[in-house]
mmCIF file of C-alpha atoms and ligand atoms in Angstrom:
data_model
loop_
_atom_site.group_PDB
_atom_site.id
_atom_site.type_symbol
_atom_site.label_atom_id
_atom_site.label_comp_id
_atom_site.label_asym_id
_atom_site.label_seq_id
_atom_site.Cartn_x
_atom_site.Cartn_y
_atom_site.Cartn_z
ATOM 1 C CA UNK A 1 49.563 95.403 -72.424
ATOM 2 C CA UNK A 2 50.582 98.833 -72.406
ATOM 3 C CA UNK A 3 48.255 100.668 -70.609
ATOM 4 C CA UNK A 4 48.467 103.761 -73.815
ATOM 5 C CA UNK A 5 47.783 100.825 -76.404
ATOM 6 C CA UNK A 6 44.369 100.104 -74.448
ATOM 7 C CA UNK A 7 43.600 103.619 -74.296
ATOM 8 C CA UNK A 8 44.243 103.984 -78.110
ATOM 9 C CA UNK A 9 41.213 101.392 -78.193
ATOM 10 C CA UNK A 10 38.684 103.370 -76.203
ATOM 11 C CA UNK A 11 35.444 104.098 -77.773
ATOM 12 C CA UNK A 12 35.265 107.886 -76.616
ATOM 13 C CA UNK A 13 38.560 108.643 -78.209
ATOM 14 C CA UNK A 14 36.747 107.660 -81.928
ATOM 15 C CA UNK A 15 34.502 110.927 -82.749
ATOM 16 C CA UNK A 16 31.009 109.045 -82.927
ATOM 17 C CA UNK A 17 28.802 108.834 -86.504
ATOM 18 C CA UNK A 18 27.322 111.735 -87.764
ATOM 19 C CA UNK A 19 24.151 112.013 -89.623
ATOM 20 C CA UNK A 20 24.318 112.109 -93.000
ATOM 21 C CA UNK A 21 21.391 114.218 -95.014
ATOM 22 C CA UNK A 22 20.388 117.725 -95.157
ATOM 23 C CA UNK A 23 21.557 120.566 -92.829
ATOM 24 C CA UNK A 24 17.973 121.194 -90.145
ATOM 25 C CA UNK A 25 17.235 124.856 -90.442
ATOM 26 C CA UNK A 26 17.005 124.464 -86.382
ATOM 27 C CA UNK A 27 20.846 124.234 -86.200
ATOM 28 C CA UNK A 28 21.494 127.230 -87.959
ATOM 29 C CA UNK A 29 22.577 130.756 -86.327
ATOM 30 C CA UNK A 30 20.861 134.329 -87.832
ATOM 31 C CA UNK A 31 24.302 135.565 -89.431
ATOM 32 C CA UNK A 32 24.367 132.017 -91.251
ATOM 33 C CA UNK A 33 21.045 132.212 -93.036
ATOM 34 C CA UNK A 34 21.942 136.004 -94.060
ATOM 35 C CA UNK A 35 25.783 134.269 -95.112
ATOM 36 C CA UNK A 36 23.573 131.981 -97.096
ATOM 37 C CA UNK A 37 21.201 134.152 -99.081
ATOM 38 C CA UNK A 38 18.237 133.994 -97.396
ATOM 39 C CA UNK A 39 15.647 136.167 -99.281
ATOM 40 C CA UNK A 40 15.177 138.291 -95.673
ATOM 41 C CA UNK A 41 16.489 139.174 -92.335
ATOM 42 C CA UNK A 42 18.517 136.349 -90.993
ATOM 43 C CA UNK A 43 17.441 136.945 -87.410
ATOM 44 C CA UNK A 44 13.839 137.702 -88.554
ATOM 45 C CA UNK A 45 13.841 133.895 -90.170
ATOM 46 C CA UNK A 46 15.593 132.716 -86.939
ATOM 47 C CA UNK A 47 13.523 134.775 -84.748
ATOM 48 C CA UNK A 48 10.160 132.798 -86.153
ATOM 49 C CA UNK A 49 11.412 129.483 -86.457
ATOM 50 C CA UNK A 50 13.092 129.082 -82.541
ATOM 51 C CA UNK A 51 10.537 131.106 -80.711
ATOM 52 C CA UNK A 52 7.648 128.903 -79.433
ATOM 53 C CA UNK A 53 5.491 131.806 -78.815
ATOM 54 C CA UNK A 54 5.557 133.309 -82.485
ATOM 55 C CA UNK A 55 4.954 129.533 -83.613
ATOM 56 C CA UNK A 56 1.933 128.774 -85.963
ATOM 57 C CA UNK A 57 1.436 125.815 -88.099
ATOM 58 C CA UNK A 58 3.301 126.682 -91.298
ATOM 59 C CA UNK A 59 5.063 129.825 -90.478
ATOM 60 C CA UNK A 60 2.532 132.112 -92.082
ATOM 61 C CA UNK A 61 4.411 135.248 -90.648
ATOM 62 C CA UNK A 62 7.196 134.276 -93.064
ATOM 63 C CA UNK A 63 6.891 135.188 -96.746
ATOM 64 C CA UNK A 64 6.067 132.651 -98.907
ATOM 65 C CA UNK A 65 9.742 133.456 -100.780
ATOM 66 C CA UNK A 66 11.456 132.677 -97.530
ATOM 67 C CA UNK A 67 9.404 129.576 -96.911
ATOM 68 C CA UNK A 68 10.368 128.148 -100.231
ATOM 69 C CA UNK A 69 13.974 129.056 -99.703
ATOM 70 C CA UNK A 70 14.021 127.377 -96.598
ATOM 71 C CA UNK A 71 12.369 124.207 -98.108
ATOM 72 C CA UNK A 72 14.796 123.908 -100.619
ATOM 73 C CA UNK A 73 17.833 124.257 -98.381
ATOM 74 C CA UNK A 74 17.094 122.612 -95.603
ATOM 75 C CA UNK A 75 15.310 119.998 -93.523
ATOM 76 C CA UNK A 76 12.424 121.843 -92.056
ATOM 77 C CA UNK A 77 11.241 118.698 -89.586
ATOM 78 C CA UNK A 78 11.429 118.732 -86.258
ATOM 79 C CA UNK A 79 11.607 115.272 -84.428
ATOM 80 C CA UNK A 80 8.371 113.701 -84.110
ATOM 81 C CA UNK A 81 6.505 112.564 -80.802
ATOM 82 C CA UNK A 82 6.717 108.730 -81.065
ATOM 83 C CA UNK A 83 5.763 107.850 -77.839
ATOM 84 C CA UNK A 84 4.304 110.217 -74.816
ATOM 85 C CA UNK A 85 4.156 108.643 -71.586
ATOM 86 C CA UNK A 86 2.816 110.627 -68.517
ATOM 87 C CA UNK A 87 4.117 109.883 -65.295
ATOM 88 C CA UNK A 88 1.712 110.107 -61.763
ATOM 89 C CA UNK A 89 4.467 112.682 -60.685
ATOM 90 C CA UNK A 90 3.687 115.146 -63.378
ATOM 91 C CA UNK A 91 6.757 114.275 -65.379
ATOM 92 C CA UNK A 92 6.227 113.056 -69.172
ATOM 93 C CA UNK A 93 8.920 111.039 -70.937
ATOM 94 C CA UNK A 94 9.050 111.653 -74.416
ATOM 95 C CA UNK A 95 10.392 109.429 -77.406
ATOM 96 C CA UNK A 96 11.214 111.350 -80.247
ATOM 97 C CA UNK A 97 11.727 109.730 -83.504
ATOM 98 C CA UNK A 98 14.288 111.295 -85.853
ATOM 99 C CA UNK A 99 14.431 111.938 -89.607
ATOM 100 C CA UNK A 100 16.161 108.602 -90.278
ATOM 101 C CA UNK A 101 14.077 106.786 -87.862
ATOM 102 C CA UNK A 102 16.632 106.546 -85.067
ATOM 103 C CA UNK A 103 14.945 107.510 -81.692
ATOM 104 C CA UNK A 104 15.595 109.405 -78.677
ATOM 105 C CA UNK A 105 14.192 110.277 -75.023
ATOM 106 C CA UNK A 106 13.974 113.742 -73.375
ATOM 107 C CA UNK A 107 11.833 114.237 -70.109
ATOM 108 C CA UNK A 108 9.632 116.911 -69.265
ATOM 109 C CA UNK A 109 9.802 118.218 -65.521
ATOM 110 C CA UNK A 110 7.409 120.758 -64.294
ATOM 111 C CA UNK A 111 8.077 122.069 -60.763
ATOM 112 C CA UNK A 112 5.515 123.786 -59.615
ATOM 113 C CA UNK A 113 6.568 126.969 -57.580
ATOM 114 C CA UNK A 114 4.571 129.848 -57.849
ATOM 115 C CA UNK A 115 5.006 129.902 -61.647
ATOM 116 C CA UNK A 116 4.945 126.874 -63.896
ATOM 117 C CA UNK A 117 8.757 126.171 -64.425
ATOM 118 C CA UNK A 118 9.902 123.525 -66.049
ATOM 119 C CA UNK A 119 13.059 121.289 -66.133
ATOM 120 C CA UNK A 120 13.985 119.525 -69.485
ATOM 121 C CA UNK A 121 16.213 116.582 -69.590
ATOM 122 C CA UNK A 122 17.557 116.226 -73.179
ATOM 123 C CA UNK A 123 19.698 113.965 -74.839
ATOM 124 C CA UNK A 124 23.006 114.359 -76.726
ATOM 125 C CA UNK A 125 23.783 111.281 -78.537
ATOM 126 C CA UNK A 126 21.923 108.331 -79.679
ATOM 127 C CA UNK A 127 23.120 105.867 -77.109
ATOM 128 C CA UNK A 128 26.520 106.443 -75.522
ATOM 129 C CA UNK A 129 29.749 105.325 -75.817
ATOM 130 C CA UNK A 130 31.030 105.284 -72.260
ATOM 131 C CA UNK A 131 29.694 102.318 -70.844
ATOM 132 C CA UNK A 132 28.860 102.954 -67.342
ATOM 133 C CA UNK A 133 28.117 99.533 -65.747
ATOM 134 C CA UNK A 134 25.252 101.410 -63.835
ATOM 135 C CA UNK A 135 23.178 102.992 -66.801
ATOM 136 C CA UNK A 136 20.993 101.436 -69.131
ATOM 137 C CA UNK A 137 21.941 104.245 -71.914
ATOM 138 C CA UNK A 138 25.475 102.729 -71.545
ATOM 139 C CA UNK A 139 24.561 99.280 -72.570
ATOM 140 C CA UNK A 140 23.393 100.361 -75.966
ATOM 141 C CA UNK A 141 26.949 101.377 -77.011
ATOM 142 C CA UNK A 142 27.245 104.533 -79.509
ATOM 143 C CA UNK A 143 25.044 104.849 -82.741
ATOM 144 C CA UNK A 144 25.453 108.187 -83.425
ATOM 145 C CA UNK A 145 25.970 111.703 -82.627
ATOM 146 C CA UNK A 146 22.969 114.185 -82.407
ATOM 147 C CA UNK A 147 22.967 117.228 -85.026
ATOM 148 C CA UNK A 148 22.690 120.791 -83.149
ATOM 149 C CA UNK A 149 19.265 121.072 -85.063
ATOM 150 C CA UNK A 150 18.321 118.009 -83.477
ATOM 151 C CA UNK A 151 19.499 118.883 -79.831
ATOM 152 C CA UNK A 152 17.519 122.464 -80.680
ATOM 153 C CA UNK A 153 14.500 120.677 -82.438
ATOM 154 C CA UNK A 154 14.335 118.070 -79.293
ATOM 155 C CA UNK A 155 13.548 121.347 -77.264
ATOM 156 C CA UNK A 156 11.306 122.858 -79.273
ATOM 157 C CA UNK A 157 8.849 119.633 -80.012
ATOM 158 C CA UNK A 158 8.727 119.420 -76.003
ATOM 159 C CA UNK A 159 7.891 122.990 -75.789
ATOM 160 C CA UNK A 160 5.273 122.804 -78.221
ATOM 161 C CA UNK A 161 3.770 120.427 -76.690
ATOM 162 C CA UNK A 162 3.905 120.946 -73.383
ATOM 163 C CA UNK A 163 5.098 124.116 -72.863
ATOM 164 C CA UNK A 164 6.381 126.677 -71.354
ATOM 165 C CA UNK A 165 7.088 129.125 -74.427
ATOM 166 C CA UNK A 166 9.176 131.755 -71.958
ATOM 167 C CA UNK A 167 12.874 131.609 -71.716
ATOM 168 C CA UNK A 168 12.847 132.274 -68.092
ATOM 169 C CA UNK A 169 10.560 129.072 -66.925
ATOM 170 C CA UNK A 170 12.840 126.684 -68.825
ATOM 171 C CA UNK A 171 15.644 124.788 -67.108
ATOM 172 C CA UNK A 172 17.951 122.722 -69.439
ATOM 173 C CA UNK A 173 20.002 119.957 -68.328
ATOM 174 C CA UNK A 174 21.689 117.342 -70.747
ATOM 175 C CA UNK A 175 21.368 114.363 -68.777
ATOM 176 C CA UNK A 176 19.312 112.425 -71.358
ATOM 177 C CA UNK A 177 20.878 109.903 -73.467
ATOM 178 C CA UNK A 178 24.542 110.198 -74.323
ATOM 179 C CA UNK A 179 27.558 111.923 -73.008
ATOM 180 C CA UNK A 180 27.458 115.455 -73.923
ATOM 181 C CA UNK A 181 31.416 116.315 -73.935
ATOM 182 C CA UNK A 182 31.731 113.327 -76.432
ATOM 183 C CA UNK A 183 29.495 115.445 -79.223
ATOM 184 C CA UNK A 184 31.070 118.967 -77.732
ATOM 185 C CA UNK A 185 30.876 120.688 -81.161
ATOM 186 C CA UNK A 186 27.191 120.210 -81.741
ATOM 187 C CA UNK A 187 25.997 120.454 -78.206
ATOM 188 C CA UNK A 188 28.185 123.697 -77.878
ATOM 189 C CA UNK A 189 26.199 124.727 -81.439
ATOM 190 C CA UNK A 190 22.781 123.837 -79.835
ATOM 191 C CA UNK A 191 23.711 126.214 -76.738
ATOM 192 C CA UNK A 192 24.433 128.802 -78.700
ATOM 193 C CA UNK A 193 21.325 128.788 -80.723
ATOM 194 C CA UNK A 194 19.017 128.284 -77.246
ATOM 195 C CA UNK A 195 20.896 130.985 -75.622
ATOM 196 C CA UNK A 196 20.589 133.359 -78.532
ATOM 197 C CA UNK A 197 18.540 136.510 -77.525
ATOM 198 C CA UNK A 198 16.596 136.550 -80.861
ATOM 199 C CA UNK A 199 15.723 132.989 -80.360
ATOM 200 C CA UNK A 200 14.732 131.416 -77.158
ATOM 201 C CA UNK A 201 17.076 133.180 -75.047
ATOM 202 C CA UNK A 202 17.563 130.574 -72.412
ATOM 203 C CA UNK A 203 20.218 131.950 -69.851
ATOM 204 C CA UNK A 204 23.549 130.025 -69.534
ATOM 205 C CA UNK A 205 22.880 129.651 -65.765
ATOM 206 C CA UNK A 206 19.672 127.589 -66.660
ATOM 207 C CA UNK A 207 21.402 125.222 -69.083
ATOM 208 C CA UNK A 208 23.809 122.215 -67.463
ATOM 209 C CA UNK A 209 25.814 119.871 -69.090
ATOM 210 C CA UNK A 210 26.936 116.502 -67.375
ATOM 211 C CA UNK A 211 29.889 114.898 -67.983
ATOM 212 C CA UNK A 212 31.044 111.250 -66.862
ATOM 213 C CA UNK A 213 34.417 112.862 -66.784
ATOM 214 C CA UNK A 214 35.562 113.407 -70.332
ATOM 215 C CA UNK A 215 38.491 115.758 -68.898
ATOM 216 C CA UNK A 216 39.877 116.915 -72.507
ATOM 217 C CA UNK A 217 36.133 118.080 -73.284
ATOM 218 C CA UNK A 218 35.610 119.851 -69.646
ATOM 219 C CA UNK A 219 39.240 121.552 -70.398
ATOM 220 C CA UNK A 220 37.654 122.615 -74.122
ATOM 221 C CA UNK A 221 34.413 123.827 -72.449
ATOM 222 C CA UNK A 222 35.892 125.908 -70.224
ATOM 223 C CA UNK A 223 36.977 128.580 -72.714
ATOM 224 C CA UNK A 224 34.047 128.165 -74.920
ATOM 225 C CA UNK A 225 31.202 131.240 -74.994
ATOM 226 C CA UNK A 226 28.297 131.106 -74.081
ATOM 227 C CA UNK A 227 29.580 128.566 -71.291
ATOM 228 C CA UNK A 228 27.088 126.449 -69.601
ATOM 229 C CA UNK A 229 27.244 125.506 -65.944
ATOM 230 C CA UNK A 230 28.884 122.057 -65.566
ATOM 231 C CA UNK A 231 28.185 118.704 -63.821
ATOM 232 C CA UNK A 232 30.519 115.793 -63.353
ATOM 233 C CA UNK A 233 28.988 112.602 -62.296
ATOM 234 C CA UNK A 234 31.529 110.953 -59.945
ATOM 235 C CA UNK A 235 29.753 107.824 -58.561
ATOM 236 C CA UNK A 236 32.865 106.594 -56.824
ATOM 237 C CA UNK A 237 35.599 107.551 -54.178
ATOM 238 C CA UNK A 238 38.523 105.358 -55.085
ATOM 239 C CA UNK A 239 40.297 104.958 -58.832
ATOM 240 C CA UNK A 240 39.415 101.144 -58.365
ATOM 241 C CA UNK A 241 35.639 101.216 -57.945
ATOM 242 C CA UNK A 242 35.424 104.026 -60.027
ATOM 243 C CA UNK A 243 37.342 102.393 -62.762
ATOM 244 C CA UNK A 244 35.028 99.751 -62.416
ATOM 245 C CA UNK A 245 31.930 101.150 -62.649
ATOM 246 C CA UNK A 246 33.154 104.481 -64.960
ATOM 247 C CA UNK A 247 35.400 102.886 -67.752
ATOM 248 C CA UNK A 248 36.496 106.745 -68.648
ATOM 249 C CA UNK A 249 38.053 106.661 -64.998
ATOM 250 C CA UNK A 250 40.993 104.374 -66.492
ATOM 251 C CA UNK A 251 41.705 107.188 -68.952
ATOM 252 C CA UNK A 252 41.225 110.380 -66.648
ATOM 253 C CA UNK A 253 41.280 109.049 -62.729
ATOM 254 C CA UNK A 254 40.008 111.170 -60.061
ATOM 255 C CA UNK A 255 43.184 113.375 -59.325
ATOM 256 C CA UNK A 256 43.103 114.729 -63.257
ATOM 257 C CA UNK A 257 39.473 114.860 -63.176
ATOM 258 C CA UNK A 258 39.789 117.259 -59.967
ATOM 259 C CA UNK A 259 42.309 119.239 -61.218
ATOM 260 C CA UNK A 260 40.387 119.475 -64.248
ATOM 261 C CA UNK A 261 37.645 120.971 -62.148
ATOM 262 C CA UNK A 262 40.253 123.135 -60.093
ATOM 263 C CA UNK A 263 40.897 125.093 -63.461
ATOM 264 C CA UNK A 264 37.303 125.623 -64.419
ATOM 265 C CA UNK A 265 36.939 129.504 -64.551
ATOM 266 C CA UNK A 266 33.959 130.081 -62.155
ATOM 267 C CA UNK A 267 31.397 132.832 -63.457
ATOM 268 C CA UNK A 268 29.850 135.109 -60.964
ATOM 269 C CA UNK A 269 27.829 132.837 -58.465
ATOM 270 C CA UNK A 270 28.396 130.000 -60.542
ATOM 271 C CA UNK A 271 28.228 126.047 -58.910
ATOM 272 C CA UNK A 272 29.690 123.130 -60.018
ATOM 273 C CA UNK A 273 27.786 119.888 -59.627
ATOM 274 C CA UNK A 274 29.136 116.965 -58.339
ATOM 275 C CA UNK A 275 26.535 114.018 -58.980
ATOM 276 C CA UNK A 276 26.923 110.895 -57.093
ATOM 277 C CA UNK A 277 24.735 108.224 -57.898
ATOM 278 C CA UNK A 278 24.418 105.979 -55.046
ATOM 279 C CA UNK A 279 24.440 102.129 -55.573
ATOM 280 C CA UNK A 280 23.287 99.829 -52.877
ATOM 281 C CA UNK A 281 26.360 97.851 -51.181
ATOM 282 C CA UNK A 282 28.982 99.531 -53.962
ATOM 283 C CA UNK A 283 29.715 103.278 -52.769
ATOM 284 C CA UNK A 284 27.254 104.203 -50.432
ATOM 285 C CA UNK A 285 29.384 103.732 -46.842
ATOM 286 C CA UNK A 286 30.123 106.715 -44.496
ATOM 287 C CA UNK A 287 33.858 105.812 -45.774
ATOM 288 C CA UNK A 288 32.752 106.625 -48.923
ATOM 289 C CA UNK A 289 31.180 110.270 -48.298
ATOM 290 C CA UNK A 290 34.701 110.976 -46.304
ATOM 291 C CA UNK A 291 36.751 110.347 -49.129
ATOM 292 C CA UNK A 292 34.421 112.266 -51.615
ATOM 293 C CA UNK A 293 34.934 115.058 -49.377
ATOM 294 C CA UNK A 294 38.552 114.718 -49.563
ATOM 295 C CA UNK A 295 38.352 114.616 -52.958
ATOM 296 C CA UNK A 296 36.219 117.532 -53.064
ATOM 297 C CA UNK A 297 38.559 119.615 -50.677
ATOM 298 C CA UNK A 298 38.399 123.588 -51.607
ATOM 299 C CA UNK A 299 34.935 122.544 -53.938
ATOM 300 C CA UNK A 300 33.341 121.905 -50.632
ATOM 301 C CA UNK A 301 32.741 125.780 -50.368
ATOM 302 C CA UNK A 302 29.769 126.836 -52.444
ATOM 303 C CA UNK A 303 29.473 123.657 -54.837
ATOM 304 C CA UNK A 304 26.920 121.300 -54.752
ATOM 305 C CA UNK A 305 26.680 117.754 -53.963
ATOM 306 C CA UNK A 306 23.421 115.988 -55.916
ATOM 307 C CA UNK A 307 23.056 112.548 -54.617
ATOM 308 C CA UNK A 308 20.805 110.140 -56.975
ATOM 309 C CA UNK A 309 19.618 106.789 -55.767
ATOM 310 C CA UNK A 310 20.236 104.178 -58.231
ATOM 311 C CA UNK A 311 17.578 103.501 -60.318
ATOM 312 C CA UNK A 312 17.005 99.981 -60.843
ATOM 313 C CA UNK A 313 16.629 98.416 -64.486
ATOM 314 C CA UNK A 314 16.985 95.310 -66.185
ATOM 315 C CA UNK A 315 20.613 95.955 -68.026
ATOM 316 C CA UNK A 316 22.249 95.661 -64.897
ATOM 317 C CA UNK A 317 21.841 93.827 -61.354
ATOM 318 C CA UNK A 318 22.834 97.139 -59.046
ATOM 319 C CA UNK A 319 20.258 97.924 -56.350
ATOM 320 C CA UNK A 320 19.446 101.069 -54.803
ATOM 321 C CA UNK A 321 20.762 102.005 -51.735
ATOM 322 C CA UNK A 322 18.733 101.606 -48.337
ATOM 323 C CA UNK A 323 16.977 104.545 -46.674
ATOM 324 C CA UNK A 324 19.517 104.504 -43.597
ATOM 325 C CA UNK A 325 22.284 104.390 -45.837
ATOM 326 C CA UNK A 326 21.559 107.492 -47.690
ATOM 327 C CA UNK A 327 20.640 109.287 -44.719
ATOM 328 C CA UNK A 328 23.666 108.219 -42.899
ATOM 329 C CA UNK A 329 25.571 109.607 -46.043
ATOM 330 C CA UNK A 330 23.840 112.709 -46.259
ATOM 331 C CA UNK A 331 24.769 113.305 -42.861
ATOM 332 C CA UNK A 332 28.594 112.746 -42.832
ATOM 333 C CA UNK A 333 28.956 114.899 -45.998
ATOM 334 C CA UNK A 334 27.022 117.809 -44.080
ATOM 335 C CA UNK A 335 29.388 117.162 -40.922
ATOM 336 C CA UNK A 336 32.194 117.662 -43.335
ATOM 337 C CA UNK A 337 31.016 120.933 -44.884
ATOM 338 C CA UNK A 338 29.368 119.748 -47.920
ATOM 339 C CA UNK A 339 26.078 121.353 -49.706
ATOM 340 C CA UNK A 340 24.241 118.200 -50.347
ATOM 341 C CA UNK A 341 20.748 117.751 -52.234
ATOM 342 C CA UNK A 342 19.098 113.992 -52.873
ATOM 343 C CA UNK A 343 17.515 114.220 -56.197
ATOM 344 C CA UNK A 344 14.158 113.450 -56.402
ATOM 345 C CA UNK A 345 13.903 111.002 -59.612
ATOM 346 C CA UNK A 346 11.393 111.937 -61.647
ATOM 347 C CA UNK A 347 9.653 109.533 -64.074
ATOM 348 C CA UNK A 348 10.327 106.609 -62.346
ATOM 349 C CA UNK A 349 7.433 104.627 -63.251
ATOM 350 C CA UNK A 350 7.764 105.211 -67.051
ATOM 351 C CA UNK A 351 11.047 104.369 -67.076
ATOM 352 C CA UNK A 352 12.280 108.143 -67.471
ATOM 353 C CA UNK A 353 14.434 108.533 -64.997
ATOM 354 C CA UNK A 354 18.484 108.679 -64.751
ATOM 355 C CA UNK A 355 20.164 105.697 -66.309
ATOM 356 C CA UNK A 356 16.582 104.524 -67.497
ATOM 357 C CA UNK A 357 16.689 105.928 -70.916
ATOM 358 C CA UNK A 358 17.280 102.862 -73.580
ATOM 359 C CA UNK A 359 14.998 102.930 -76.047
ATOM 360 C CA UNK A 360 16.704 103.423 -79.361
ATOM 361 C CA UNK A 361 17.003 102.336 -83.052
ATOM 362 C CA UNK A 362 14.655 102.258 -85.589
ATOM 363 C CA UNK A 363 11.165 100.859 -84.240
ATOM 364 C CA UNK A 364 8.295 100.561 -86.453
ATOM 365 C CA UNK A 365 5.640 99.850 -84.037
ATOM 366 C CA UNK A 366 5.878 103.056 -82.165
ATOM 367 C CA UNK A 367 2.493 104.130 -80.579
ATOM 368 C CA UNK A 368 1.051 107.071 -79.315
ATOM 369 C CA UNK A 369 0.789 106.380 -75.350
ATOM 370 C CA UNK A 370 -0.904 107.983 -72.287
ATOM 371 C CA UNK A 371 -0.917 111.980 -73.467
HETATM 372 N N1 SAH B 401 26.554 111.277 -69.514
HETATM 373 C C1 SAH B 401 26.370 112.234 -68.860
HETATM 374 C C2 SAH B 401 24.803 112.835 -68.636
HETATM 375 C C3 SAH B 401 23.690 111.602 -68.672
HETATM 376 S S1 SAH B 401 23.579 110.693 -67.270
HETATM 377 C C4 SAH B 401 27.061 111.853 -67.317
HETATM 378 O O1 SAH B 401 27.154 110.557 -67.412
HETATM 379 O O2 SAH B 401 26.822 112.514 -66.483
HETATM 380 C C5 SAH B 401 22.796 111.552 -66.475
HETATM 381 C C6 SAH B 401 23.087 111.277 -64.673
HETATM 382 O O3 SAH B 401 22.471 109.828 -64.408
HETATM 383 C C7 SAH B 401 24.341 110.731 -64.873
HETATM 384 O O4 SAH B 401 25.014 111.471 -63.372
HETATM 385 C C8 SAH B 401 24.718 109.586 -64.294
HETATM 386 O O5 SAH B 401 25.634 108.808 -63.330
HETATM 387 C C9 SAH B 401 23.408 109.308 -63.724
HETATM 388 N N2 SAH B 401 22.684 107.876 -63.786
HETATM 389 C C10 SAH B 401 23.189 106.803 -64.909
HETATM 390 N N3 SAH B 401 22.646 105.566 -64.380
HETATM 391 C C11 SAH B 401 21.884 105.732 -63.380
HETATM 392 C C12 SAH B 401 21.133 105.219 -62.571
HETATM 393 N N4 SAH B 401 20.808 103.701 -63.074
HETATM 394 N N5 SAH B 401 20.409 105.365 -61.419
HETATM 395 C C13 SAH B 401 20.787 106.727 -61.299
HETATM 396 N N6 SAH B 401 21.203 107.565 -61.967
HETATM 397 C C14 SAH B 401 21.911 107.141 -63.208
HETATM 398 FE FE1 SF4 B 402 26.693 107.461 -70.966
HETATM 399 FE FE2 SF4 B 402 26.238 109.265 -68.808
HETATM 400 FE FE3 SF4 B 402 25.103 107.022 -68.785
HETATM 401 FE FE4 SF4 B 402 27.567 106.942 -68.447
HETATM 402 S S1 SF4 B 402 25.936 107.637 -67.009
HETATM 403 S S2 SF4 B 402 26.937 105.581 -69.969
HETATM 404 S S3 SF4 B 402 28.097 108.517 -69.649
HETATM 405 S S4 SF4 B 402 24.907 108.285 -70.420
#
C-alpha cells in the first residue's frame, strides 16, 4: 500500500470529537467576560471563580446580578469527584465525572519538601487516539477532547478537595489520559487561563506538556504564548522498535522528531525532558542506552532524560524491567553525559501511575472510595 494512503487514515489526523452543550464559565478569559456583556468587571469575575483562595460555596462575593448572568449564560458546574483513591505513598487518584457522564482521571501527588508542594497530573482527552502498545489509556481509543473549561475544572476540583491553594506550590503535568497536542487548542486555552495573573497564576515553568511525538503539534506549540515546558515520550531507540510500540512513529520518525526538538526555541534556563519507559526485554539494553544518547546528541547538555519503569496492567503483556537492567541503563546514559532521573511512579497501588489510567465511559455505579 502507498504509505501516504495509510497515513491519511491515522486517527490523530482527524480532529477528536468535541463536547456539545453550553460553554463552561471556567474556560473563559477575563476580557471575554467583558466582551460578552458581563454586568461587572471581567477580571473580577474571573478572579473570583478561578482563585481557590477566593472560593466560597455559591460565590457569595459576586453580586446576585453577576451570579444570575453566569447561570443564564454558562455551564457553571465543575467536574464532580466520582471516586477518590488514596495511595499508601500519599498520592490520590481522583476519578472525575464530566457534565455528559464521561469520566477522566487526575492524580494528586504531594511532594513533601519544606513546604507542601503538589504535582497534579491532568488529562487532556477522554481516551487517546495514539494507540501506544504499552499504555492502558491507548487501548481505549479516543472518545472526545476535553474542553478548556473541563481541563481547568479538573485542576480546580482537585485543589478545592486536596489543596494547595497557592500557585507557587503547584506543578501541573499534562501526563494523564490523552495526547495533549491532539487537543492543542483547548489545552493551550486552559494553560492561558491557569497562567493568568488574575487567576491561579501558575508559572509556565511549572506546567509541562508531555507528547508522544506529534510533530506538527510540537511545531505549533513552539510559537504559542504562554508556552509551557515540553516533555517527549521516546520509549525506543530504533524506528523499527518505536513504530512497533508507538504508531505515531510511522508518521513522524525519530529523525523528524529530533529535528522538531532541535528547533524548539528554548527560554531562559528552560529544559526539555525526554521520557523513556523501560519495558522489560524490549528497550532496556545498554545498546539502547547508547542509541538514546546518540539520538539526543547536543540535547545531552542541559536537558533531562526521565526513565519510567513500565507499570504493568491487564491491557498489555509488557513487563517491568529488571532492576539490574535499570541500573545498567542509568550508568550507561550517565557515562555518555546525559542527566538522568528515574521516575518514582506514584499511585501504583491504586492504578494511578503512568499508563494505568483507563477508567472511562459512563458509569452508573460510581462510588466514593477511600477518601
Ligand atoms: N500522551 C502523552 C502524555 C500522557 S502519557 C504522552 O504519551 O507523552 C504520560 C507518560 O506515561 C508517557 O511518557 C508515556 O510514555 C508513559 N506511559 C504510558 N504507559 C505507560 C506504562 N504502562 N508504564 C509506564 N509509563 C507509561
Ligand atoms: Fe496516548 Fe500517551 Fe498512552 Fe500513547 S502513552 S496511548 S499518547 S496517553
